[in-house]
Amino acid sequence: MKEFSRKFNVGILGGTGMVGQRFVTLLADHPWFKVTAIAASAGSAGKTYAEAMEGRWKLDIPMPDSVKDIVVKDVSDVASVSKDVDFVFSAVNMTKEEIKAIEEEYAKTETPVVSNNSAHRWTPDVPMVIPELNPEHFDVIEHQRKRLGTERGFIAVKPNCSIQGYVPAFKAWEEYEPYESIVCTYQAISGAGKTFADWPEMVENIIPYIGGEEEKSEQEPLKIFGHIENGEIVKADNILITSQCLRVPVQNGHTCAVFVKFRKKPTKEELIEKLRSFRGYPQEADLPSAPKQFIQYLEDDDRPQVRKDVDYERGFGVSIGRLREDTIYDYKFVGLAHNTVRGAAGGAVLCAEALCAKGYIVPKED
């Protein structure tokens, strides 16, 4: 594992929401990062984090003591938030245009932004990265900096939580050339920032619509599998994905049922071996949050299950099972990933670790 002369001072934008809370817990004992600033709406500004979160803490693990006395700043006070941090995580709750503007404003203070938000996912020179799959897309940052007029500041994003349970499998199987897929996702209520106490109508219910999720599920993998050309990321055109996305009565964990066709026909045994042996940059670089085994394949017919498997590798891993031949497509399988760890805050933390290890983020005084 890489070592640094000191911990990076980190800010969390939108630190009072559910994803912000997840950032706080994941960073509490982080070997590289120390939370030194938390920003939120004007209504929370001026209060300690503990005061601002009174009656609002949604996670089933306690608030870390290390952040309780941090005085929350107004996220719109960019100069104040950015002056004492090396970079920020963004999980703000604003309109897409407001998010685009404020993330660029932070970047232009020479403060890198690692965002959980969707606003900049289709900005052509903003890398959207799952670190095991496409860390080479960080190379586009040099072009983004030229556009922004920065030496140090930039924006990087992680992709949507809905795709985490199947896109890693497609990457592991890329030599067999998957080219067409049907995906149905069954998405937990924490993806909407809710608990069952907040959303009682979800108990014993399924809602067959989540705004914007199907487009993200179909299109974001294409950017991940794309390439850099003339300073922009060009999406792939060698795979087609169609999807349906349902909200289901589960607190954490997005499950997906996937059908896939290959140009080169593999055996089931070959596909399983590729899943189990797949490694990426986080494993090779021994990043602090990297799962040792990124993808686990489960042999039992009734796995993966949310209750048994959602916390695999501390929520940073992906679980796949029920791989079998299909009568119309070549194969079908079921995937599962933790939507607020791997799919949200944890995915952003892993991106930040990769950016630090690769030298894109450095302490400001350096």
mmCIF file of C-alpha atoms in Angstrom:
data_model
loop_
_atom_site.group_PDB
_atom_site.id
_atom_site.type_symbol
_atom_site.label_atom_id
_atom_site.label_comp_id
_atom_site.label_asym_id
_atom_site.label_seq_id
_atom_site.Cartn_x
_atom_site.Cartn_y
_atom_site.Cartn_z
ATOM 1 C CA MET A 1 0.000 0.000 0.000
ATOM 2 C CA LYS A 2 1.273 3.455 -0.935
ATOM 3 C CA GLU A 3 2.227 5.799 1.914
ATOM 4 C CA PHE A 4 1.945 9.584 2.107
ATOM 5 C CA SER A 5 3.705 12.147 4.287
ATOM 6 C CA ARG A 6 0.407 13.074 5.917
ATOM 7 C CA LYS A 7 -3.292 12.342 5.661
ATOM 8 C CA PHE A 8 -5.281 14.232 3.059
ATOM 9 C CA ASN A 9 -7.695 16.782 4.536
ATOM 10 C CA VAL A 10 -11.105 16.025 3.058
ATOM 11 C CA GLY A 11 -14.371 17.931 2.809
ATOM 12 C CA ILE A 12 -17.827 16.410 2.310
ATOM 13 C CA LEU A 13 -20.347 18.468 0.351
ATOM 14 C CA GLY A 14 -23.868 17.421 1.254
ATOM 15 C CA GLY A 15 -22.691 15.740 4.426
ATOM 16 C CA THR A 16 -26.112 15.583 6.093
ATOM 17 C CA GLY A 17 -27.847 13.369 3.495
ATOM 18 C CA MET A 18 -27.779 9.578 3.494
ATOM 19 C CA VAL A 19 -24.820 9.327 1.103
ATOM 20 C CA GLY A 20 -23.042 12.063 3.070
ATOM 21 C CA GLN A 21 -23.565 10.027 6.218
ATOM 22 C CA ARG A 22 -22.100 7.000 4.489
ATOM 23 C CA PHE A 23 -19.042 9.073 3.523
ATOM 24 C CA VAL A 24 -18.630 10.100 7.166
ATOM 25 C CA THR A 25 -18.652 6.503 8.396
ATOM 26 C CA LEU A 26 -16.358 5.160 5.660
ATOM 27 C CA LEU A 27 -13.790 7.883 6.314
ATOM 28 C CA ALA A 28 -13.831 7.666 10.125
ATOM 29 C CA ASP A 29 -10.739 5.452 10.398
ATOM 30 C CA HIS A 30 -9.360 5.845 6.901
ATOM 31 C CA PRO A 31 -5.568 5.472 6.696
ATOM 32 C CA TRP A 32 -5.173 8.190 4.030
ATOM 33 C CA PHE A 33 -8.084 10.595 4.543
ATOM 34 C CA LYS A 34 -9.250 12.799 7.421
ATOM 35 C CA VAL A 35 -12.575 14.655 7.369
ATOM 36 C CA THR A 36 -11.834 18.281 8.247
ATOM 37 C CA ALA A 37 -14.842 20.035 6.669
ATOM 38 C CA ILE A 38 -18.522 19.199 6.235
ATOM 39 C CA ALA A 39 -20.807 21.414 4.184
ATOM 40 C CA ALA A 40 -24.559 21.356 3.707
ATOM 41 C CA SER A 41 -27.479 23.721 3.181
ATOM 42 C CA ALA A 42 -27.707 27.085 4.888
ATOM 43 C CA GLY A 43 -30.177 25.597 7.377
ATOM 44 C CA SER A 44 -27.484 23.320 8.817
ATOM 45 C CA ALA A 45 -24.612 25.797 8.604
ATOM 46 C CA GLY A 46 -23.219 27.039 11.919
ATOM 47 C CA LYS A 47 -24.303 23.945 13.859
ATOM 48 C CA THR A 48 -22.021 21.152 14.908
ATOM 49 C CA TYR A 49 -22.504 18.047 12.816
ATOM 50 C CA ALA A 50 -24.078 16.279 15.802
ATOM 51 C CA GLU A 51 -26.544 19.147 16.233
ATOM 52 C CA ALA A 52 -27.343 19.306 12.530
ATOM 53 C CA MET A 53 -27.977 15.558 12.440
ATOM 54 C CA GLU A 54 -30.179 15.339 15.516
ATOM 55 C CA GLY A 55 -33.088 13.055 14.610
ATOM 56 C CA ARG A 56 -31.769 12.701 11.036
ATOM 57 C CA TRP A 57 -29.149 9.947 11.298
ATOM 58 C CA LYS A 58 -30.337 7.145 8.984
ATOM 59 C CA LEU A 59 -27.602 4.516 9.126
ATOM 60 C CA ASP A 60 -27.590 1.460 11.383
ATOM 61 C CA ILE A 61 -24.074 2.258 12.588
ATOM 62 C CA PRO A 62 -23.399 5.148 14.987
ATOM 63 C CA MET A 63 -22.074 8.552 14.025
ATOM 64 C CA PRO A 64 -18.278 8.603 14.465
ATOM 65 C CA ASP A 65 -17.073 10.705 17.381
ATOM 66 C CA SER A 66 -14.435 12.305 15.174
ATOM 67 C CA VAL A 67 -17.004 14.369 13.246
ATOM 68 C CA LYS A 68 -19.531 15.255 15.925
ATOM 69 C CA ASP A 69 -17.955 18.599 16.790
ATOM 70 C CA ILE A 70 -17.128 19.737 13.257
ATOM 71 C CA VAL A 71 -19.057 22.942 12.564
ATOM 72 C CA VAL A 72 -21.050 22.549 9.366
ATOM 73 C CA LYS A 73 -20.385 25.158 6.677
ATOM 74 C CA ASP A 74 -22.693 26.488 3.987
ATOM 75 C CA VAL A 75 -21.926 24.515 0.830
ATOM 76 C CA SER A 76 -22.340 27.673 -1.237
ATOM 77 C CA ASP A 77 -19.483 29.364 0.664
ATOM 78 C CA VAL A 78 -16.977 27.767 -1.660
ATOM 79 C CA ALA A 79 -13.958 29.793 -0.561
ATOM 80 C CA SER A 80 -14.448 28.938 3.113
ATOM 81 C CA VAL A 81 -15.005 25.221 2.547
ATOM 82 C CA SER A 82 -12.162 24.761 0.076
ATOM 83 C CA LYS A 83 -9.410 26.725 1.800
ATOM 84 C CA ASP A 84 -8.442 24.059 4.327
ATOM 85 C CA VAL A 85 -9.068 20.844 2.367
ATOM 86 C CA ASP A 86 -7.033 18.962 -0.215
ATOM 87 C CA PHE A 87 -10.125 17.717 -2.049
ATOM 88 C CA VAL A 88 -13.860 17.233 -1.544
ATOM 89 C CA PHE A 89 -16.436 14.500 -1.981
ATOM 90 C CA SER A 90 -19.715 15.754 -3.422
ATOM 91 C CA ALA A 91 -23.131 14.382 -2.486
ATOM 92 C CA VAL A 92 -25.164 17.578 -2.646
ATOM 93 C CA ASN A 93 -28.926 17.647 -3.122
ATOM 94 C CA MET A 94 -29.520 20.320 -5.752
ATOM 95 C CA THR A 95 -30.773 20.555 -9.307
ATOM 96 C CA LYS A 96 -28.483 19.114 -11.963
ATOM 97 C CA GLU A 97 -27.538 22.574 -13.262
ATOM 98 C CA GLU A 98 -26.808 23.819 -9.734
ATOM 99 C CA ILE A 99 -24.612 20.778 -9.079
ATOM 100 C CA LYS A 100 -22.695 21.271 -12.321
ATOM 101 C CA ALA A 101 -22.050 24.896 -11.448
ATOM 102 C CA ILE A 102 -20.985 24.410 -7.840
ATOM 103 C CA GLU A 103 -18.730 21.419 -8.581
ATOM 104 C CA GLU A 104 -16.943 23.441 -11.253
ATOM 105 C CA GLU A 105 -16.687 26.348 -8.824
ATOM 106 C CA TYR A 106 -14.914 24.112 -6.307
ATOM 107 C CA ALA A 107 -12.634 22.687 -8.998
ATOM 108 C CA LYS A 108 -11.640 26.216 -10.049
ATOM 109 C CA THR A 109 -10.394 26.900 -6.500
ATOM 110 C CA GLU A 110 -7.835 24.145 -7.295
ATOM 111 C CA THR A 111 -9.818 21.708 -5.138
ATOM 112 C CA PRO A 112 -10.434 18.342 -6.835
ATOM 113 C CA VAL A 113 -14.027 17.117 -6.636
ATOM 114 C CA VAL A 114 -14.857 13.404 -6.452
ATOM 115 C CA SER A 115 -18.595 13.290 -6.989
ATOM 116 C CA ASN A 116 -21.363 10.840 -6.274
ATOM 117 C CA ASN A 117 -23.779 13.040 -8.217
ATOM 118 C CA SER A 118 -24.957 12.351 -11.759
ATOM 119 C CA ALA A 119 -24.711 15.945 -13.026
ATOM 120 C CA HIS A 120 -21.282 15.663 -14.664
ATOM 121 C CA ARG A 121 -21.429 12.010 -15.729
ATOM 122 C CA TRP A 122 -21.941 12.990 -19.358
ATOM 123 C CA THR A 123 -19.588 15.963 -19.396
ATOM 124 C CA PRO A 124 -17.212 14.666 -22.108
ATOM 125 C CA ASP A 125 -13.952 15.440 -20.294
ATOM 126 C CA VAL A 126 -15.092 14.249 -16.849
ATOM 127 C CA PRO A 127 -14.002 10.669 -16.100
ATOM 128 C CA MET A 128 -16.762 8.356 -14.820
ATOM 129 C CA VAL A 129 -14.885 5.490 -13.234
ATOM 130 C CA ILE A 130 -15.275 2.135 -11.527
ATOM 131 C CA PRO A 131 -11.601 1.822 -10.529
ATOM 132 C CA GLU A 132 -11.360 -1.902 -11.281
ATOM 133 C CA LEU A 133 -12.757 -1.387 -14.780
ATOM 134 C CA ASN A 134 -11.611 1.853 -16.428
ATOM 135 C CA PRO A 135 -8.969 3.747 -14.396
ATOM 136 C CA GLU A 136 -7.329 4.756 -17.699
ATOM 137 C CA HIS A 137 -10.173 7.267 -18.115
ATOM 138 C CA PHE A 138 -8.500 9.411 -15.446
ATOM 139 C CA ASP A 139 -6.117 10.404 -18.248
ATOM 140 C CA VAL A 140 -8.815 12.767 -19.559
ATOM 141 C CA ILE A 141 -8.292 14.970 -16.500
ATOM 142 C CA GLU A 142 -5.390 16.799 -18.160
ATOM 143 C CA HIS A 143 -7.781 17.943 -20.909
ATOM 144 C CA GLN A 144 -10.448 18.954 -18.390
ATOM 145 C CA ARG A 145 -7.914 21.057 -16.484
ATOM 146 C CA LYS A 146 -7.084 22.954 -19.677
ATOM 147 C CA ARG A 147 -10.777 23.719 -20.152
ATOM 148 C CA LEU A 148 -11.232 24.817 -16.550
ATOM 149 C CA GLY A 149 -7.973 26.758 -16.461
ATOM 150 C CA THR A 150 -6.719 24.857 -13.424
ATOM 151 C CA GLU A 151 -3.441 23.234 -12.481
ATOM 152 C CA ARG A 152 -4.762 21.039 -9.688
ATOM 153 C CA GLY A 153 -8.553 21.206 -9.690
ATOM 154 C CA PHE A 154 -10.813 18.830 -11.626
ATOM 155 C CA ILE A 155 -14.016 16.798 -11.320
ATOM 156 C CA ALA A 156 -14.227 13.011 -11.376
ATOM 157 C CA VAL A 157 -17.421 11.014 -10.879
ATOM 158 C CA LYS A 158 -18.492 7.475 -10.145
ATOM 159 C CA PRO A 159 -21.344 5.861 -12.096
ATOM 160 C CA ASN A 160 -24.858 5.048 -10.975
ATOM 161 C CA CYS A 161 -25.546 2.496 -8.255
ATOM 162 C CA SER A 162 -27.868 0.496 -10.535
ATOM 163 C CA ILE A 163 -25.062 -0.792 -12.783
ATOM 164 C CA GLN A 164 -22.635 -2.109 -10.170
ATOM 165 C CA GLY A 165 -23.995 -5.660 -10.089
ATOM 166 C CA TYR A 166 -23.572 -6.448 -13.804
ATOM 167 C CA VAL A 167 -21.062 -4.131 -15.500
ATOM 168 C CA PRO A 168 -18.089 -5.717 -13.638
ATOM 169 C CA ALA A 169 -19.158 -9.102 -15.023
ATOM 170 C CA PHE A 170 -19.238 -7.734 -18.577
ATOM 171 C CA LYS A 171 -15.708 -6.390 -18.075
ATOM 172 C CA ALA A 172 -14.478 -9.729 -16.707
ATOM 173 C CA TRP A 173 -15.968 -11.406 -19.781
ATOM 174 C CA GLU A 174 -14.831 -8.869 -22.394
ATOM 175 C CA GLU A 175 -12.685 -11.360 -24.343
ATOM 176 C CA TYR A 176 -15.912 -13.224 -25.189
ATOM 177 C CA GLU A 177 -17.415 -9.972 -26.549
ATOM 178 C CA PRO A 178 -20.782 -9.496 -24.841
ATOM 179 C CA TYR A 179 -22.863 -7.492 -27.304
ATOM 180 C CA GLU A 180 -26.505 -7.517 -26.200
ATOM 181 C CA SER A 181 -28.114 -7.600 -22.764
ATOM 182 C CA ILE A 182 -31.437 -7.315 -20.968
ATOM 183 C CA VAL A 183 -31.181 -6.097 -17.375
ATOM 184 C CA CYS A 184 -33.870 -5.798 -14.703
ATOM 185 C CA THR A 185 -32.794 -4.136 -11.458
ATOM 186 C CA TYR A 186 -34.498 -4.455 -8.081
ATOM 187 C CA GLN A 187 -33.340 -1.397 -6.182
ATOM 188 C CA ALA A 188 -33.241 -0.708 -2.446
ATOM 189 C CA ILE A 189 -34.959 2.286 -0.884
ATOM 190 C CA SER A 190 -31.685 3.736 0.410
ATOM 191 C CA GLY A 191 -31.010 4.557 -3.236
ATOM 192 C CA ALA A 192 -33.667 7.233 -2.800
ATOM 193 C CA GLY A 193 -32.106 8.351 0.486
ATOM 194 C CA LYS A 194 -34.927 6.759 2.450
ATOM 195 C CA THR A 195 -35.550 4.353 5.302
ATOM 196 C CA PHE A 196 -38.803 2.482 5.925
ATOM 197 C CA ALA A 197 -39.610 5.038 8.637
ATOM 198 C CA ASP A 198 -39.400 7.768 5.988
ATOM 199 C CA TRP A 199 -41.238 5.783 3.345
ATOM 200 C CA PRO A 200 -43.834 3.507 4.971
ATOM 201 C CA GLU A 201 -45.682 3.034 1.678
ATOM 202 C CA MET A 202 -42.728 0.932 0.494
ATOM 203 C CA VAL A 203 -43.427 -1.762 3.091
ATOM 204 C CA GLU A 204 -44.709 -4.858 1.255
ATOM 205 C CA ASN A 205 -44.734 -2.880 -1.972
ATOM 206 C CA ILE A 206 -42.933 -2.650 -5.319
ATOM 207 C CA ILE A 207 -42.905 0.484 -7.462
ATOM 208 C CA PRO A 208 -42.102 -0.280 -11.122
ATOM 209 C CA TYR A 209 -40.592 3.116 -11.878
ATOM 210 C CA ILE A 210 -37.501 5.046 -10.737
ATOM 211 C CA GLY A 211 -37.016 8.322 -12.557
ATOM 212 C CA GLY A 212 -34.001 8.323 -14.864
ATOM 213 C CA GLU A 213 -32.677 4.941 -13.760
ATOM 214 C CA GLU A 214 -33.349 3.020 -16.936
ATOM 215 C CA GLU A 215 -31.461 5.500 -19.108
ATOM 216 C CA LYS A 216 -28.544 5.432 -16.649
ATOM 217 C CA SER A 217 -28.574 1.630 -16.554
ATOM 218 C CA GLU A 218 -28.452 1.433 -20.341
ATOM 219 C CA GLN A 219 -26.125 4.316 -21.202
ATOM 220 C CA GLU A 220 -23.569 4.681 -18.397
ATOM 221 C CA PRO A 221 -21.925 1.301 -19.117
ATOM 222 C CA LEU A 222 -21.206 2.572 -22.627
ATOM 223 C CA LYS A 223 -19.154 5.471 -21.268
ATOM 224 C CA ILE A 224 -17.291 3.126 -18.917
ATOM 225 C CA PHE A 225 -16.435 0.853 -21.864
ATOM 226 C CA GLY A 226 -15.574 3.842 -24.068
ATOM 227 C CA HIS A 227 -12.237 5.423 -24.954
ATOM 228 C CA ILE A 228 -10.558 8.823 -24.927
ATOM 229 C CA GLU A 229 -10.435 10.619 -28.252
ATOM 230 C CA ASN A 230 -9.466 14.277 -28.813
ATOM 231 C CA GLY A 231 -9.656 15.043 -25.110
ATOM 232 C CA GLU A 232 -13.104 13.547 -24.600
ATOM 233 C CA ILE A 233 -14.497 10.171 -23.605
ATOM 234 C CA VAL A 234 -16.353 8.572 -26.506
ATOM 235 C CA LYS A 235 -18.861 5.909 -25.494
ATOM 236 C CA ALA A 236 -18.639 2.342 -26.755
ATOM 237 C CA ASP A 237 -20.861 1.178 -29.594
ATOM 238 C CA ASN A 238 -20.252 -2.581 -29.393
ATOM 239 C CA ILE A 239 -22.884 -3.487 -26.791
ATOM 240 C CA LEU A 240 -26.615 -2.775 -26.491
ATOM 241 C CA ILE A 241 -28.365 -2.813 -23.113
ATOM 242 C CA THR A 242 -32.062 -2.470 -22.371
ATOM 243 C CA SER A 243 -33.377 -2.309 -18.824
ATOM 244 C CA GLN A 244 -36.260 -2.033 -16.406
ATOM 245 C CA CYS A 245 -35.736 -0.655 -12.888
ATOM 246 C CA LEU A 246 -38.004 -1.394 -9.928
ATOM 247 C CA ARG A 247 -37.979 -0.077 -6.372
ATOM 248 C CA VAL A 248 -38.371 -2.953 -3.916
ATOM 249 C CA PRO A 249 -38.861 -3.165 -0.116
ATOM 250 C CA VAL A 250 -35.177 -3.669 0.772
ATOM 251 C CA GLN A 251 -33.105 -1.208 2.793
ATOM 252 C CA ASN A 252 -29.684 -1.742 1.172
ATOM 253 C CA GLY A 253 -28.600 -3.700 -1.877
ATOM 254 C CA HIS A 254 -29.461 -3.519 -5.577
ATOM 255 C CA THR A 255 -30.133 -6.897 -7.200
ATOM 256 C CA CYS A 256 -30.156 -7.400 -10.962
ATOM 257 C CA ALA A 257 -31.401 -10.157 -13.268
ATOM 258 C CA VAL A 258 -29.340 -10.160 -16.444
ATOM 259 C CA PHE A 259 -29.499 -11.870 -19.840
ATOM 260 C CA VAL A 260 -26.491 -11.597 -22.156
ATOM 261 C CA LYS A 261 -25.381 -12.655 -25.655
ATOM 262 C CA PHE A 262 -21.729 -13.188 -26.649
ATOM 263 C CA ARG A 263 -20.069 -13.078 -30.069
ATOM 264 C CA LYS A 264 -17.587 -15.723 -28.896
ATOM 265 C CA LYS A 265 -19.345 -18.539 -27.054
ATOM 266 C CA PRO A 266 -17.800 -19.358 -23.654
ATOM 267 C CA THR A 267 -18.561 -22.268 -21.370
ATOM 268 C CA LYS A 268 -20.140 -21.719 -17.998
ATOM 269 C CA GLU A 269 -16.920 -22.850 -16.335
ATOM 270 C CA GLU A 270 -14.912 -20.291 -18.308
ATOM 271 C CA LEU A 271 -17.263 -17.495 -17.294
ATOM 272 C CA ILE A 272 -17.109 -18.417 -13.611
ATOM 273 C CA GLU A 273 -13.323 -18.625 -13.690
ATOM 274 C CA LYS A 274 -13.109 -15.155 -15.264
ATOM 275 C CA LEU A 275 -15.301 -13.709 -12.505
ATOM 276 C CA ARG A 276 -13.292 -15.261 -9.697
ATOM 277 C CA SER A 277 -9.890 -14.350 -11.143
ATOM 278 C CA PHE A 278 -10.753 -10.794 -12.142
ATOM 279 C CA ARG A 279 -8.532 -8.129 -10.607
ATOM 280 C CA GLY A 280 -8.163 -4.457 -11.331
ATOM 281 C CA TYR A 281 -6.057 -1.476 -10.337
ATOM 282 C CA PRO A 282 -7.396 -1.278 -6.733
ATOM 283 C CA GLN A 283 -6.296 -4.853 -6.047
ATOM 284 C CA GLU A 284 -2.962 -4.452 -7.823
ATOM 285 C CA ALA A 285 -2.199 -1.199 -5.962
ATOM 286 C CA ASP A 286 -3.573 -2.548 -2.652
ATOM 287 C CA LEU A 287 -5.773 0.514 -2.156
ATOM 288 C CA PRO A 288 -7.134 0.842 1.405
ATOM 289 C CA SER A 289 -10.786 0.196 0.498
ATOM 290 C CA ALA A 290 -10.172 -2.339 -2.267
ATOM 291 C CA PRO A 291 -11.945 -5.674 -1.858
ATOM 292 C CA LYS A 292 -9.409 -8.482 -1.879
ATOM 293 C CA GLN A 293 -11.770 -10.524 -4.054
ATOM 294 C CA PHE A 294 -13.718 -8.044 -6.176
ATOM 295 C CA ILE A 295 -16.298 -10.492 -7.589
ATOM 296 C CA GLN A 296 -17.464 -13.605 -5.794
ATOM 297 C CA TYR A 297 -19.371 -16.325 -7.591
ATOM 298 C CA LEU A 298 -21.878 -18.220 -5.422
ATOM 299 C CA GLU A 299 -22.748 -21.793 -6.373
ATOM 300 C CA ASP A 300 -25.974 -22.163 -4.358
ATOM 301 C CA ASP A 301 -29.135 -21.729 -6.416
ATOM 302 C CA ASP A 302 -30.638 -19.328 -3.852
ATOM 303 C CA ARG A 303 -27.712 -16.866 -3.864
ATOM 304 C CA PRO A 304 -26.899 -14.010 -3.939
ATOM 305 C CA GLN A 305 -29.322 -12.862 -1.267
ATOM 306 C CA VAL A 306 -29.444 -9.353 0.170
ATOM 307 C CA ARG A 307 -29.487 -10.586 3.768
ATOM 308 C CA LYS A 308 -26.532 -12.895 3.307
ATOM 309 C CA ASP A 309 -24.406 -11.155 0.699
ATOM 310 C CA VAL A 310 -24.934 -7.390 0.579
ATOM 311 C CA ASP A 311 -22.015 -6.722 2.948
ATOM 312 C CA TYR A 312 -19.571 -8.926 1.040
ATOM 313 C CA GLU A 313 -16.083 -7.394 1.312
ATOM 314 C CA ARG A 314 -17.468 -4.641 3.593
ATOM 315 C CA GLY A 315 -19.925 -3.721 0.852
ATOM 316 C CA PHE A 316 -17.157 -3.048 -1.700
ATOM 317 C CA GLY A 317 -17.481 -6.394 -3.481
ATOM 318 C CA VAL A 318 -19.912 -7.717 -6.079
ATOM 319 C CA SER A 319 -21.794 -11.019 -5.741
ATOM 320 C CA ILE A 320 -22.962 -13.063 -8.723
ATOM 321 C CA GLY A 321 -24.856 -16.331 -8.904
ATOM 322 C CA ARG A 322 -27.337 -18.433 -10.871
ATOM 323 C CA LEU A 323 -25.249 -18.324 -14.036
ATOM 324 C CA ARG A 324 -26.828 -20.685 -16.537
ATOM 325 C CA GLU A 325 -27.585 -21.085 -20.210
ATOM 326 C CA ASP A 326 -30.711 -19.384 -21.531
ATOM 327 C CA THR A 327 -33.165 -20.477 -24.227
ATOM 328 C CA ILE A 328 -33.082 -17.126 -26.066
ATOM 329 C CA TYR A 329 -29.916 -15.400 -24.881
ATOM 330 C CA ASP A 330 -26.634 -17.232 -24.335
ATOM 331 C CA TYR A 331 -26.506 -16.928 -20.538
ATOM 332 C CA LYS A 332 -28.369 -15.365 -17.634
ATOM 333 C CA PHE A 333 -27.295 -14.554 -14.086
ATOM 334 C CA VAL A 334 -28.193 -12.635 -10.937
ATOM 335 C CA GLY A 335 -25.951 -9.924 -9.476
ATOM 336 C CA LEU A 336 -25.929 -7.973 -6.216
ATOM 337 C CA ALA A 337 -24.032 -4.910 -4.996
ATOM 338 C CA HIS A 338 -24.342 -2.635 -1.963
ATOM 339 C CA ASN A 339 -25.824 0.530 -3.414
ATOM 340 C CA THR A 340 -24.591 3.060 -0.835
ATOM 341 C CA VAL A 341 -21.133 1.523 -0.377
ATOM 342 C CA ARG A 342 -19.886 0.152 -3.730
ATOM 343 C CA GLY A 343 -22.634 2.013 -5.582
ATOM 344 C CA ALA A 344 -22.293 5.422 -3.945
ATOM 345 C CA ALA A 345 -20.005 6.737 -1.213
ATOM 346 C CA GLY A 346 -17.686 3.723 -1.162
ATOM 347 C CA GLY A 347 -17.235 3.816 -4.916
ATOM 348 C CA ALA A 348 -16.277 7.485 -4.676
ATOM 349 C CA VAL A 349 -13.826 6.759 -1.836
ATOM 350 C CA LEU A 350 -12.195 4.053 -3.953
ATOM 351 C CA CYS A 351 -11.982 6.500 -6.874
ATOM 352 C CA ALA A 352 -10.312 9.062 -4.613
ATOM 353 C CA GLU A 353 -7.819 6.474 -3.407
ATOM 354 C CA ALA A 354 -6.943 5.635 -7.009
ATOM 355 C CA LEU A 355 -6.593 9.332 -7.867
ATOM 356 C CA CYS A 356 -4.255 9.850 -4.912
ATOM 357 C CA ALA A 357 -2.199 6.755 -5.695
ATOM 358 C CA LYS A 358 -1.837 7.876 -9.316
ATOM 359 C CA GLY A 359 -0.836 11.429 -8.307
ATOM 360 C CA TYR A 360 -3.882 13.298 -9.604
ATOM 361 C CA ILE A 361 -4.697 14.442 -6.063
ATOM 362 C CA VAL A 362 -1.807 15.762 -3.975
ATOM 363 C CA PRO A 363 -1.755 17.728 -0.711
ATOM 364 C CA LYS A 364 -2.243 21.406 -1.449
ATOM 365 C CA GLU A 365 0.957 22.603 0.117
ATOM 366 C CA ASP A 366 2.900 20.150 -2.054
#
